[in-house]
Amino acid sequence: MKNSLFYFIAILFLVSCVKPTPRKPVTQKTSSFMKESVSINKKIIELEEEAIKDVIKKDSLSNYTNSANGFWYKYNVQSNESYLPQIGDQLFYTCEIADLNNTIIYSSDELGIQKYIVDKQELPEGLRNGLKLMKVGDNVTFLFPSHKIYGYLGDNNKIGINQPLIYNVQLNKINKQNEIN
């Protein structure tokens, strides 16, 4: 009896140490989903760019520049300053956010004065690149396609999914990095 109990415990111990064979996935990924996703995203970008070009066409009195970073902008007020923001500089700016119909989503009063340390803090890609083009005193209107600002997530509040935006930005002050420390 003792021997059979010993063998039973030994067999139970050995069996419990054997790892189970993992299950195979029920479905296997194919590249067709990725191809469809890329195709849909390209179509969204194309439609947004056409909508932005319509905004530019309607504002025929202004000269918009197509940036190398994938957005358009115009200077409402261009200062005579020469210093452009550098990595680590602290920027103080105000902005107003609107949709492409120029309906205000966030007013500058609602957002208040914004602080941003260049390339050291999180900021949507389009705005991050746009601020680097500005000098103190500049007032610039940016036209951002959704993938350069809030993308397919929106801001989980007032900015919707895949929504291109108009940003009116006033750069008020730059604290140079060596002045901050």
Coordinates of N, CA, C and O in Angstrom, one line a residue:
M1 N 0.8 -1.2 0.0 CA 0.0 0.0 0.0 C 0.9 1.2 0.0 O 0.6 2.2 -0.7
K2 N 1.9 1.2 0.8 CA 2.8 2.3 0.9 C 3.5 2.5 -0.5 O 3.7 3.7 -0.9
N3 N 3.9 1.4 -1.1 CA 4.6 1.5 -2.4 C 3.7 2.1 -3.5 O 4.1 2.9 -4.3
S4 N 2.4 1.6 -3.5 CA 1.5 2.1 -4.5 C 1.2 3.6 -4.3 O 1.1 4.4 -5.2
L5 N 1.1 4.1 -3.0 CA 0.9 5.5 -2.7 C 2.1 6.3 -3.1 O 2.0 7.4 -3.7
F6 N 3.3 5.7 -2.9 CA 4.6 6.4 -3.3 C 4.6 6.5 -4.8 O 4.9 7.6 -5.4
Y7 N 4.3 5.4 -5.6 CA 4.3 5.5 -7.0 C 3.2 6.5 -7.6 O 3.5 7.2 -8.5
F8 N 2.1 6.5 -6.9 CA 1.0 7.4 -7.4 C 1.5 8.9 -7.2 O 1.3 9.7 -8.1
I9 N 2.1 9.2 -6.1 CA 2.6 10.6 -5.8 C 3.7 10.9 -6.8 O 3.8 12.0 -7.4
A10 N 4.6 10.0 -7.1 CA 5.7 10.2 -8.0 C 5.2 10.4 -9.4 O 5.6 11.3 -10.1
I11 N 4.2 9.6 -9.9 CA 3.7 9.8 -11.2 C 2.9 11.1 -11.3 O 3.1 11.9 -12.3
L12 N 2.2 11.4 -10.2 CA 1.4 12.7 -10.2 C 2.4 13.9 -10.3 O 2.2 14.9 -11.0
F13 N 3.5 13.8 -9.6 CA 4.5 14.9 -9.6 C 5.1 15.0 -11.0 O 5.3 16.1 -11.5
L14 N 5.5 13.9 -11.6 CA 6.1 13.9 -12.9 C 5.1 14.5 -14.0 O 5.5 15.2 -14.9
V15 N 3.9 14.1 -13.9 CA 2.9 14.5 -14.9 C 2.6 16.0 -14.7 O 2.4 16.8 -15.7
S16 N 2.6 16.5 -13.5 CA 2.4 17.9 -13.2 C 3.5 18.8 -13.7 O 3.3 20.0 -14.0
C17 N 4.7 18.3 -14.0 CA 5.8 19.0 -14.4 C 5.8 19.2 -16.0 O 6.6 20.0 -16.5
V18 N 5.1 18.4 -16.7 CA 5.0 18.4 -18.1 C 4.2 19.7 -18.5 O 3.1 19.9 -18.1
K19 N 4.8 20.5 -19.4 CA 4.2 21.7 -19.9 C 3.1 21.3 -21.0 O 3.4 20.5 -21.9
P20 N 2.0 22.0 -21.0 CA 1.0 21.7 -22.0 C 1.4 22.3 -23.3 O 2.1 23.3 -23.4
T21 N 1.0 21.7 -24.4 CA 1.3 22.2 -25.7 C 0.4 23.4 -26.0 O -0.8 23.3 -25.8
P22 N 0.9 24.5 -26.4 CA 0.1 25.7 -26.7 C -0.8 25.4 -27.9 O -0.5 24.7 -28.8
R23 N -2.0 26.1 -27.8 CA -3.0 25.9 -28.9 C -2.5 26.7 -30.1 O -1.9 27.7 -30.0
K24 N -2.9 26.3 -31.3 CA -2.6 27.0 -32.5 C -3.7 28.1 -32.6 O -4.8 27.9 -32.2
P25 N -3.3 29.2 -33.2 CA -4.3 30.3 -33.4 C -5.5 29.8 -34.3 O -5.3 29.0 -35.2
V26 N -6.7 30.3 -34.0 CA -7.8 29.9 -34.7 C -7.8 30.5 -36.1 O -8.0 29.8 -37.1
T27 N -7.3 31.8 -36.2 CA -7.2 32.4 -37.5 C -5.7 32.8 -37.6 O -5.1 33.1 -36.6
Q28 N -5.3 32.9 -38.8 CA -4.0 33.4 -39.1 C -4.1 34.8 -39.8 O -4.9 35.0 -40.6
K29 N -3.2 35.7 -39.4 CA -3.2 37.0 -39.9 C -2.7 37.0 -41.4 O -1.8 36.2 -41.7
T30 N -3.4 37.8 -42.2 CA -3.0 37.9 -43.6 C -2.7 39.4 -43.8 O -3.0 40.3 -43.0
S31 N -2.0 39.6 -44.9 CA -1.7 41.0 -45.2 C -2.8 41.8 -45.8 O -2.8 43.0 -46.0
S32 N -4.0 41.1 -46.1 CA -5.1 41.8 -46.7 C -5.7 42.8 -45.8 O -6.1 43.9 -46.2
F33 N -5.7 42.6 -44.5 CA -6.2 43.6 -43.5 C -5.3 44.8 -43.6 O -5.9 45.9 -43.6
M34 N -4.0 44.6 -43.6 CA -3.1 45.8 -43.6 C -3.3 46.6 -44.9 O -3.3 47.8 -44.9
K35 N -3.4 45.8 -46.0 CA -3.6 46.5 -47.3 C -4.9 47.3 -47.3 O -4.9 48.4 -47.8
E36 N -6.0 46.8 -46.8 CA -7.2 47.5 -46.7 C -7.1 48.8 -45.8 O -7.6 49.8 -46.1
S37 N -6.4 48.6 -44.7 CA -6.2 49.7 -43.7 C -5.4 50.8 -44.4 O -5.8 52.0 -44.3
V38 N -4.3 50.5 -45.1 CA -3.5 51.5 -45.8 C -4.3 52.2 -46.8 O -4.3 53.4 -47.0
S39 N -5.1 51.4 -47.6 CA -6.0 52.0 -48.6 C -7.0 53.0 -48.0 O -7.2 54.1 -48.6
I40 N -7.6 52.6 -46.9 CA -8.6 53.5 -46.3 C -7.9 54.8 -45.8 O -8.4 55.9 -46.0
N41 N -6.8 54.6 -45.2 CA -6.0 55.8 -44.6 C -5.6 56.7 -45.8 O -5.6 57.9 -45.6
K42 N -5.1 56.2 -46.9 CA -4.8 57.0 -48.0 C -6.0 57.8 -48.5 O -5.8 59.0 -48.9
K43 N -7.1 57.2 -48.6 CA -8.3 57.8 -49.0 C -8.7 59.0 -48.1 O -9.1 60.1 -48.5
I44 N -8.6 58.7 -46.8 CA -8.9 59.7 -45.8 C -8.0 60.9 -46.0 O -8.4 62.1 -46.0
I45 N -6.7 60.7 -46.1 CA -5.7 61.8 -46.3 C -6.1 62.6 -47.6 O -6.0 63.8 -47.6
E46 N -6.4 61.8 -48.6 CA -6.7 62.5 -49.9 C -7.9 63.4 -49.7 O -7.9 64.6 -50.2
L47 N -9.0 62.9 -49.1 CA -10.2 63.7 -48.9 C -9.9 64.9 -48.0 O -10.4 66.0 -48.2
E48 N -9.1 64.8 -46.9 CA -8.8 65.9 -46.1 C -8.0 66.9 -46.8 O -8.2 68.1 -46.6
E49 N -7.0 66.5 -47.6 CA -6.2 67.4 -48.4 C -7.1 68.2 -49.4 O -6.8 69.4 -49.5
E50 N -8.0 67.6 -50.0 CA -8.9 68.3 -50.9 C -9.8 69.3 -50.1 O -10.0 70.4 -50.6
A51 N -10.2 69.0 -48.9 CA -11.0 69.9 -48.1 C -10.1 71.1 -47.7 O -10.6 72.2 -47.7
I52 N -8.9 70.8 -47.3 CA -7.9 71.9 -47.0 C -7.7 72.8 -48.2 O -7.7 74.1 -48.0
K53 N -7.5 72.2 -49.3 CA -7.3 73.0 -50.6 C -8.5 73.9 -50.9 O -8.4 75.0 -51.3
D54 N -9.7 73.4 -50.5 CA -10.9 74.2 -50.7 C -10.9 75.4 -49.8 O -11.3 76.5 -50.1
V55 N -10.5 75.2 -48.5 CA -10.4 76.3 -47.5 C -9.4 77.4 -48.1 O -9.6 78.6 -48.0
I56 N -8.3 76.9 -48.6 CA -7.2 77.8 -49.1 C -7.8 78.6 -50.3 O -7.6 79.8 -50.5
K57 N -8.5 77.9 -51.2 CA -9.1 78.5 -52.4 C -10.1 79.6 -52.0 O -10.1 80.7 -52.6
K58 N -10.9 79.4 -50.9 CA -11.9 80.4 -50.5 C -11.2 81.6 -49.8 O -11.8 82.7 -49.8
D59 N -10.0 81.4 -49.3 CA -9.3 82.5 -48.7 C -8.2 83.0 -49.7 O -7.0 83.0 -49.5
S60 N -8.7 83.4 -50.8 CA -7.9 83.8 -52.0 C -7.0 85.0 -51.7 O -6.0 85.2 -52.4
L61 N -7.3 85.8 -50.7 CA -6.5 87.0 -50.4 C -5.2 86.6 -49.6 O -4.3 87.5 -49.5
S62 N -5.1 85.4 -49.1 CA -3.9 85.0 -48.3 C -3.0 84.1 -49.1 O -3.5 83.4 -50.0
N63 N -1.8 84.1 -48.8 CA -0.8 83.2 -49.4 C -0.4 82.1 -48.4 O 0.2 82.4 -47.4
Y64 N -0.8 80.9 -48.7 CA -0.5 79.8 -47.8 C 0.7 79.1 -48.3 O 1.0 79.0 -49.5
T65 N 1.5 78.6 -47.4 CA 2.7 77.8 -47.7 C 2.5 76.3 -47.3 O 2.0 76.1 -46.2
N66 N 2.8 75.4 -48.2 CA 2.8 74.0 -47.9 C 4.1 73.6 -47.3 O 5.1 73.7 -47.9
S67 N 4.0 73.2 -46.0 CA 5.3 72.9 -45.3 C 5.8 71.5 -45.7 O 5.1 70.7 -46.2
A68 N 7.1 71.3 -45.4 CA 7.7 70.0 -45.7 C 7.1 69.0 -44.7 O 7.4 67.8 -45.0
N69 N 6.5 69.4 -43.7 CA 5.9 68.5 -42.7 C 4.5 68.1 -42.9 O 3.9 67.5 -42.0
G70 N 3.9 68.5 -44.0 CA 2.6 68.0 -44.4 C 1.4 68.8 -43.9 O 0.3 68.3 -43.8
F71 N 1.6 70.1 -43.7 CA 0.5 71.0 -43.4 C 0.7 72.3 -44.1 O 1.7 72.5 -44.7
W72 N -0.3 73.1 -44.0 CA -0.3 74.4 -44.7 C -0.4 75.5 -43.6 O -1.0 75.3 -42.6
Y73 N 0.2 76.7 -43.9 CA 0.2 77.8 -43.0 C 0.3 79.1 -43.7 O 0.7 79.2 -44.8
K74 N -0.2 80.2 -43.0 CA -0.1 81.5 -43.5 C 0.2 82.4 -42.3 O -0.2 82.1 -41.2
Y75 N 0.9 83.5 -42.5 CA 1.2 84.5 -41.5 C 0.1 85.5 -41.5 O -0.1 86.2 -42.5
N76 N -0.5 85.7 -40.4 CA -1.5 86.8 -40.2 C -0.7 88.0 -39.8 O -1.0 89.1 -40.2
V77 N 0.3 87.8 -38.9 CA 1.2 88.9 -38.5 C 2.5 88.3 -38.4 O 2.7 87.2 -37.8
Q78 N 3.5 88.9 -39.1 CA 4.9 88.4 -39.1 C 5.8 89.4 -38.5 O 5.8 90.6 -38.9
S79 N 6.5 89.0 -37.4 CA 7.3 89.9 -36.7 C 8.7 90.1 -37.3 O 9.0 89.4 -38.2
N80 N 9.4 91.1 -36.9 CA 10.8 91.3 -37.4 C 11.8 90.6 -36.6 O 13.0 90.8 -36.8
E81 N 11.4 89.8 -35.6 CA 12.4 89.0 -34.8 C 13.1 88.1 -35.7 O 12.6 87.7 -36.8
S82 N 14.3 87.6 -35.3 CA 15.1 86.7 -36.1 C 15.2 85.3 -35.4 O 15.5 84.3 -36.1
Y83 N 15.0 85.2 -34.1 CA 15.2 84.0 -33.4 C 14.1 83.0 -33.6 O 12.9 83.3 -33.3
L84 N 14.4 81.8 -34.0 CA 13.5 80.7 -34.1 C 13.7 79.7 -32.9 O 14.8 79.6 -32.5
P85 N 12.6 79.1 -32.4 CA 12.7 78.2 -31.3 C 13.7 77.1 -31.5 O 13.8 76.5 -32.6
Q86 N 14.5 76.8 -30.5 CA 15.5 75.7 -30.6 C 15.1 74.6 -29.5 O 14.3 74.9 -28.6
I87 N 15.6 73.4 -29.7 CA 15.4 72.4 -28.7 C 15.7 72.8 -27.3 O 16.7 73.4 -27.0
G88 N 14.7 72.6 -26.4 CA 14.9 73.0 -25.0 C 14.3 74.4 -24.6 O 14.2 74.7 -23.5
D89 N 14.0 75.2 -25.6 CA 13.5 76.5 -25.4 C 12.1 76.4 -24.8 O 11.3 75.5 -25.2
Q90 N 11.7 77.3 -24.0 CA 10.3 77.3 -23.4 C 9.5 78.3 -24.2 O 9.8 79.5 -24.2
L91 N 8.4 77.9 -24.8 CA 7.5 78.7 -25.5 C 6.2 79.0 -24.8 O 5.7 78.2 -24.1
F92 N 5.8 80.3 -24.9 CA 4.5 80.7 -24.3 C 3.6 81.1 -25.5 O 4.0 82.1 -26.2
Y93 N 2.5 80.5 -25.7 CA 1.7 80.8 -26.9 C 0.2 80.7 -26.5 O -0.2 80.1 -25.6
T94 N -0.6 81.3 -27.3 CA -2.1 81.2 -27.3 C -2.5 80.6 -28.6 O -1.9 80.8 -29.6
C95 N -3.6 79.9 -28.6 CA -4.1 79.4 -29.8 C -5.6 79.2 -29.7 O -6.2 79.1 -28.6
E96 N -6.2 79.1 -30.9 CA -7.7 78.9 -31.0 C -7.8 77.8 -32.0 O -7.0 77.7 -33.1
I97 N -8.6 76.8 -31.8 CA -8.8 75.7 -32.6 C -10.2 75.7 -33.2 O -11.2 75.8 -32.5
A98 N -10.2 75.5 -34.6 CA -11.5 75.5 -35.3 C -11.5 74.3 -36.3 O -10.5 73.8 -36.6
D99 N -12.7 74.0 -36.7 CA -12.8 73.0 -37.8 C -12.7 73.7 -39.1 O -12.5 74.9 -39.2
L100 N -12.7 73.0 -40.2 CA -12.5 73.5 -41.5 C -13.6 74.5 -42.0 O -13.4 75.2 -42.9
N101 N -14.7 74.5 -41.3 CA -15.8 75.5 -41.5 C -15.6 76.7 -40.7 O -16.5 77.6 -40.7
N102 N -14.5 76.8 -40.0 CA -14.2 77.9 -39.1 C -15.1 78.0 -37.9 O -15.2 79.1 -37.3
T103 N -15.7 76.9 -37.5 CA -16.4 76.9 -36.3 C -15.5 76.6 -35.1 O -14.7 75.6 -35.1
I104 N -15.5 77.5 -34.1 CA -14.5 77.4 -33.0 C -14.8 76.2 -32.2 O -16.0 75.9 -31.8
I105 N -13.8 75.4 -32.0 CA -13.9 74.2 -31.1 C -13.4 74.5 -29.7 O -14.0 74.2 -28.7
Y106 N -12.2 75.1 -29.7 CA -11.6 75.6 -28.4 C -11.2 77.1 -28.7 O -10.4 77.3 -29.6
S107 N -11.7 78.0 -27.9 CA -11.3 79.4 -28.0 C -10.0 79.6 -27.2 O -9.6 78.8 -26.4
S108 N -9.3 80.7 -27.6 CA -8.0 81.0 -26.9 C -8.3 81.3 -25.4 O -7.4 81.0 -24.6
D109 N -9.5 81.9 -25.1 CA -9.8 82.1 -23.7 C -10.0 80.8 -22.9 O -9.6 80.7 -21.8
E110 N -10.6 79.8 -23.6 CA -10.8 78.5 -23.0 C -9.5 77.8 -22.7 O -9.3 77.1 -21.7
L111 N -8.6 77.9 -23.7 CA -7.3 77.2 -23.6 C -6.3 77.9 -22.7 O -5.4 77.3 -22.2
G112 N -6.4 79.3 -22.7 CA -5.4 80.1 -21.9 C -4.0 80.1 -22.6 O -3.8 79.6 -23.7
I113 N -3.1 80.6 -21.8 CA -1.7 80.6 -22.3 C -1.1 79.2 -22.1 O -1.2 78.6 -21.1
Q114 N -0.5 78.7 -23.2 CA 0.1 77.4 -23.3 C 1.6 77.5 -23.1 O 2.2 78.4 -23.6
K115 N 2.2 76.5 -22.4 CA 3.6 76.5 -22.3 C 4.1 75.2 -22.9 O 3.5 74.1 -22.7
Y116 N 5.2 75.3 -23.6 CA 5.7 74.1 -24.3 C 7.2 74.2 -24.3 O 7.8 75.2 -24.7
I117 N 7.9 73.2 -23.9 CA 9.4 73.1 -24.1 C 9.7 72.3 -25.3 O 9.3 71.1 -25.5
V118 N 10.3 73.0 -26.3 CA 10.5 72.4 -27.6 C 11.2 71.1 -27.6 O 12.3 70.9 -27.0
D119 N 10.5 70.1 -28.2 CA 11.0 68.7 -28.3 C 11.3 68.0 -27.0 O 11.9 67.0 -27.0
K120 N 10.8 68.6 -25.9 CA 11.0 67.9 -24.6 C 9.6 67.5 -24.0 O 9.6 66.9 -22.9
Q121 N 8.5 67.9 -24.6 CA 7.2 67.6 -24.1 C 6.4 67.1 -25.2 O 6.6 67.3 -26.4
E122 N 5.3 66.4 -24.8 CA 4.4 65.8 -25.8 C 3.5 66.9 -26.4 O 3.0 67.8 -25.6
L123 N 3.3 67.0 -27.7 CA 2.5 67.9 -28.4 C 2.2 67.2 -29.7 O 3.0 66.6 -30.3
P124 N 1.0 67.4 -30.2 CA 0.7 66.8 -31.5 C 1.7 67.3 -32.6 O 2.2 68.4 -32.6
E125 N 2.1 66.3 -33.4 CA 3.2 66.5 -34.4 C 3.1 67.8 -35.2 O 4.0 68.6 -35.4
G126 N 1.9 68.1 -35.7 CA 1.7 69.3 -36.6 C 2.0 70.6 -35.8 O 2.8 71.4 -36.3
L127 N 1.5 70.7 -34.6 CA 1.7 71.9 -33.8 C 3.1 72.0 -33.4 O 3.7 73.1 -33.4
R128 N 3.7 70.9 -33.0 CA 5.1 70.9 -32.6 C 6.0 71.4 -33.8 O 6.9 72.3 -33.5
N129 N 5.8 71.0 -35.0 CA 6.6 71.5 -36.1 C 6.2 72.9 -36.5 O 7.0 73.7 -36.9
G130 N 4.9 73.2 -36.3 CA 4.5 74.6 -36.7 C 5.1 75.6 -35.8 O 5.5 76.7 -36.2
L131 N 5.2 75.3 -34.5 CA 5.7 76.3 -33.5 C 7.2 76.6 -33.8 O 7.7 77.7 -33.6
K132 N 7.9 75.6 -34.4 CA 9.3 75.8 -34.7 C 9.5 76.8 -35.9 O 10.6 77.3 -36.1
L133 N 8.4 77.1 -36.6 CA 8.5 78.1 -37.7 C 8.2 79.5 -37.3 O 8.4 80.4 -38.1
M134 N 7.8 79.6 -36.0 CA 7.4 81.0 -35.5 C 8.4 81.7 -34.7 O 9.3 81.1 -34.1
K135 N 8.3 83.0 -34.8 CA 9.2 83.9 -34.0 C 8.2 84.7 -33.0 O 7.0 84.7 -33.3
V136 N 8.8 85.2 -32.0 CA 8.0 86.0 -31.0 C 7.3 87.1 -31.8 O 7.8 87.8 -32.6
G137 N 6.0 87.2 -31.5 CA 5.1 88.2 -32.1 C 4.4 87.7 -33.4 O 3.5 88.3 -33.9
D138 N 4.8 86.5 -33.9 CA 4.1 86.0 -35.1 C 2.7 85.5 -34.7 O 2.5 85.0 -33.6
N139 N 1.8 85.7 -35.6 CA 0.5 85.1 -35.5 C 0.3 84.3 -36.8 O 0.3 84.9 -37.9
V140 N 0.1 83.0 -36.7 CA 0.0 82.1 -37.8 C -1.2 81.3 -37.8 O -1.7 80.8 -36.7
T141 N -1.8 81.1 -39.0 CA -2.9 80.1 -39.1 C -2.4 78.9 -39.8 O -1.8 78.9 -40.8
F142 N -2.6 77.8 -39.1 CA -2.1 76.5 -39.6 C -3.4 75.7 -40.0 O -4.4 75.7 -39.3
L143 N -3.2 75.0 -41.1 CA -4.3 74.0 -41.6 C -3.7 72.6 -41.5 O -2.8 72.3 -42.3
F144 N -4.2 71.8 -40.5 CA -3.6 70.5 -40.3 C -4.5 69.4 -40.7 O -5.7 69.4 -40.3
P145 N -4.0 68.5 -41.5 CA -4.8 67.2 -41.7 C -4.8 66.4 -40.4 O -3.9 66.6 -39.6
S146 N -5.8 65.6 -40.3 CA -6.0 64.9 -39.0 C -4.8 64.1 -38.5 O -4.5 64.1 -37.4
H147 N -4.1 63.5 -39.5 CA -3.0 62.6 -39.1 C -1.8 63.4 -38.6 O -0.9 62.9 -38.0
K148 N -1.8 64.7 -38.7 CA -0.7 65.6 -38.2 C -1.1 66.2 -36.8 O -0.3 66.9 -36.2
I149 N -2.4 66.0 -36.4 CA -2.8 66.6 -35.1 C -3.4 65.6 -34.1 O -2.7 65.3 -33.2
Y150 N -4.6 65.2 -34.3 CA -5.2 64.2 -33.3 C -5.5 62.9 -33.9 O -5.9 62.0 -33.2
G151 N -5.4 62.7 -35.2 CA -5.6 61.4 -35.9 C -6.9 60.8 -35.7 O -8.0 61.4 -35.5
Y152 N -6.9 59.4 -35.6 CA -8.1 58.6 -35.6 C -8.6 58.5 -34.2 O -9.7 57.9 -34.0
L153 N -8.0 59.2 -33.2 CA -8.5 59.1 -31.8 C -9.3 60.4 -31.4 O -10.2 60.4 -30.6
G154 N -9.0 61.5 -32.1 CA -9.5 62.8 -31.6 C -8.9 63.1 -30.3 O -7.9 62.6 -29.9
D155 N -9.6 64.0 -29.5 CA -9.0 64.4 -28.2 C -9.9 63.8 -27.1 O -9.8 64.2 -25.9
N156 N -10.8 62.9 -27.5 CA -11.8 62.3 -26.5 C -12.7 63.4 -25.9 O -13.2 63.2 -24.8
N157 N -12.8 64.5 -26.5 CA -13.7 65.6 -26.0 C -14.4 66.2 -27.2 O -15.4 65.7 -27.7
K158 N -13.9 67.4 -27.6 CA -14.6 68.1 -28.7 C -14.1 67.9 -30.1 O -14.7 68.1 -31.1
I159 N -12.9 67.4 -30.2 CA -12.3 67.1 -31.5 C -12.6 65.7 -31.9 O -12.3 64.7 -31.1
G160 N -13.2 65.5 -33.0 CA -13.6 64.2 -33.5 C -12.5 63.4 -34.1 O -11.4 63.8 -34.3
I161 N -13.0 62.2 -34.5 CA -12.1 61.2 -35.2 C -11.8 61.7 -36.6 O -12.6 62.2 -37.3
N162 N -10.5 61.6 -37.0 CA -10.0 62.0 -38.3 C -10.5 63.4 -38.7 O -11.0 63.6 -39.8
Q163 N -10.4 64.4 -37.8 CA -10.9 65.7 -38.1 C -9.7 66.7 -38.4 O -8.9 67.0 -37.5
P164 N -9.6 67.2 -39.6 CA -8.6 68.2 -39.9 C -9.0 69.5 -39.2 O -10.2 69.8 -38.9
L165 N -8.0 70.3 -38.8 CA -8.2 71.4 -37.9 C -7.5 72.7 -38.4 O -6.5 72.6 -39.1
I166 N -8.1 73.8 -38.0 CA -7.4 75.1 -38.2 C -7.0 75.6 -36.9 O -7.8 75.7 -35.9
Y167 N -5.7 75.9 -36.8 CA -5.1 76.5 -35.5 C -4.7 77.9 -35.8 O -3.9 78.1 -36.8
N168 N -5.2 78.8 -35.0 CA -4.6 80.2 -35.1 C -3.8 80.4 -33.8 O -4.2 80.3 -32.7
V169 N -2.5 80.6 -34.1 CA -1.5 80.5 -33.0 C -0.7 81.9 -32.9 O -0.3 82.4 -33.9
Q170 N -0.6 82.4 -31.7 CA 0.1 83.6 -31.4 C 1.3 83.2 -30.5 O 1.1 82.7 -29.4
L171 N 2.6 83.4 -31.0 CA 3.7 83.1 -30.1 C 4.1 84.4 -29.4 O 4.4 85.4 -29.9
N172 N 3.9 84.3 -28.0 CA 4.1 85.5 -27.2 C 5.5 85.6 -26.6 O 6.0 86.8 -26.5
K173 N 6.1 84.5 -26.3 CA 7.4 84.6 -25.6 C 8.2 83.4 -25.8 O 7.7 82.3 -25.9
I174 N 9.5 83.5 -25.9 CA 10.5 82.4 -25.9 C 11.5 82.6 -24.8 O 12.2 83.6 -24.7
N175 N 11.6 81.6 -23.9 CA 12.7 81.6 -22.9 C 13.7 80.6 -23.5 O 13.4 79.4 -23.6
K176 N 14.8 81.2 -23.9 CA 15.9 80.3 -24.4 C 16.3 79.3 -23.4 O 16.3 79.6 -22.2
Q177 N 16.8 78.2 -23.8 CA 17.2 77.1 -22.9 C 18.2 77.6 -21.9 O 18.1 77.3 -20.7
N178 N 19.2 78.3 -22.3 CA 20.2 78.8 -21.4 C 19.7 79.8 -20.4 O 20.2 80.1 -19.4
E179 N 18.5 80.4 -20.7 CA 17.9 81.4 -19.8 C 17.0 80.6 -18.8 O 16.7 81.2 -17.7
I180 N 16.5 79.4 -19.1 CA 15.7 78.7 -18.2 C 16.5 78.1 -17.1 O 16.0 78.2 -15.9
N181 N 17.6 77.6 -17.3 CA 18.4 76.9 -16.3 C 19.0 77.9 -15.4 O 19.6 78.6 -15.0

